Coordinates of C-alpha atoms in Angstrom, one line a residue:
X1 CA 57.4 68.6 -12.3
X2 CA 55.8 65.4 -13.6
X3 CA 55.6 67.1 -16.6
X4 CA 59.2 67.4 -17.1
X5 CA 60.2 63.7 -16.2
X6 CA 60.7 64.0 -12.4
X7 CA 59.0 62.4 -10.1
X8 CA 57.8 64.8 -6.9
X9 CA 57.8 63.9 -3.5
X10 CA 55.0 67.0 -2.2
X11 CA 55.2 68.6 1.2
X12 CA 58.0 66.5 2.6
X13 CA 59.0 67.4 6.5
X14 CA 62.7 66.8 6.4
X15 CA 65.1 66.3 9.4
X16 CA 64.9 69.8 10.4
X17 CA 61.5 70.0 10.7
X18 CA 60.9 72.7 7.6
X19 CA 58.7 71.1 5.3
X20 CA 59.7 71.3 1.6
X21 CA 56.7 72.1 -0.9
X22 CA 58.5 69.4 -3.4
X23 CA 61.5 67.1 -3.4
X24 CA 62.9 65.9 -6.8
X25 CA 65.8 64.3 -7.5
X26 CA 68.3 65.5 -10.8
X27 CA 71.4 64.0 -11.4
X28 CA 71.5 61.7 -8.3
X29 CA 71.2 64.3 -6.0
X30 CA 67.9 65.8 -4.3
X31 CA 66.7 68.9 -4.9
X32 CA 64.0 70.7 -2.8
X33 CA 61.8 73.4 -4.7
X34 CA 60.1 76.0 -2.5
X35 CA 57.4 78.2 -4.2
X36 CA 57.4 81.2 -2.5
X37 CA 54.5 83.5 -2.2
X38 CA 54.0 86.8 -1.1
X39 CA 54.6 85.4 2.1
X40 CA 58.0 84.7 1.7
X41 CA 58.8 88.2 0.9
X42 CA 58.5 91.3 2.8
X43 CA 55.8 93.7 2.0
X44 CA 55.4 94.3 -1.7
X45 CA 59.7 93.6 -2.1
X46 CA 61.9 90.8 -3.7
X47 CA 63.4 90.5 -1.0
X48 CA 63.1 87.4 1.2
X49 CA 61.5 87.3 4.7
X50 CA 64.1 86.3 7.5
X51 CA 62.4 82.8 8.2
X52 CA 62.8 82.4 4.2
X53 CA 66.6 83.1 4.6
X54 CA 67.1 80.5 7.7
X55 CA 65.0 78.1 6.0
X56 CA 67.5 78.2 2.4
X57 CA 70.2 78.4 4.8
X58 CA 69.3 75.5 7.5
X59 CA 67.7 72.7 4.8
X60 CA 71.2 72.1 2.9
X61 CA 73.4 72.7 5.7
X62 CA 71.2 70.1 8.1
X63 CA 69.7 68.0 5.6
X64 CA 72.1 67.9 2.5
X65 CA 69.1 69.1 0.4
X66 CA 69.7 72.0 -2.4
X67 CA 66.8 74.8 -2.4
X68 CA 65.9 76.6 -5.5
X69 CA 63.0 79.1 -5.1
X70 CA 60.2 79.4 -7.6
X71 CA 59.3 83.0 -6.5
X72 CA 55.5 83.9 -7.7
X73 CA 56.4 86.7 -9.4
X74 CA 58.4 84.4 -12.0
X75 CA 55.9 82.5 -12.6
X76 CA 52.9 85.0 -13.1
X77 CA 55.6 85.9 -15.7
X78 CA 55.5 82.7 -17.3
X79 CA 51.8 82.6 -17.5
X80 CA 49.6 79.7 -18.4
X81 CA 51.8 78.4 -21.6
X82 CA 52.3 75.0 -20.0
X83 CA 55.5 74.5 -22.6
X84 CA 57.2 77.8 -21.1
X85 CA 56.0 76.3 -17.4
X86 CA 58.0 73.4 -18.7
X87 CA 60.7 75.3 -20.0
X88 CA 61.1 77.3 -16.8
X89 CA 61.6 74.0 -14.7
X90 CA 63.9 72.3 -16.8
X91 CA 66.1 75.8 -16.5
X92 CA 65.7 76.1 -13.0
X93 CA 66.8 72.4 -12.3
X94 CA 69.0 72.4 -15.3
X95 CA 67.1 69.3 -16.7
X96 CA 67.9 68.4 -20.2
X97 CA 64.8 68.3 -22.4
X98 CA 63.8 64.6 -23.4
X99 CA 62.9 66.4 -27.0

């Protein structure tokens, strides 16, 4: 995230009491970015566990802060090409590229 420009706050326990891996903020507005491992999914699926679901529900409802979800298998996907880890982020956050 540094990488890219932001500035991270890590594991930040908001109002709610979920803690938030990261909290950046784009465009005057924070955004929370969860990386969800295997985990957060149910067996060998895609698809989120239910404490996943209530947490992307509660955090912007309660605390006002957007979720996106790096999910690992994305990621593995991206490999270690720091420039398309980069890449990936700005996407994600829809940060403009300071190139």
């Amino acid at each position: 995230l540094s990488s890219i420009g932001l500035d991270p706050q890590e594991e930040v326990l908001v109002g709610s009491g979920y803690r938030i891996d990261a909290i950046v903020e784009v465009n005057g507005k924070q955004v929370g970015i969860e990386v969800d491992g295997p985990s957060h999914f149910i067996g060998s699926s895609k698809s989120p566990t239910g404490s996943t679901i209530l947490k992307r529900r509660q955090v912007p409802l309660i605390d006002g802060i957007e979720l996106v979800s790096v999910p690992y298998w994305k990621w593995d996907e991206v490999g270690k090409d720091q420039a398309k880890k980069q890449e990936y982020l700005r996407n994600l956050l829809s940060v403009k590229s300071d190139k």
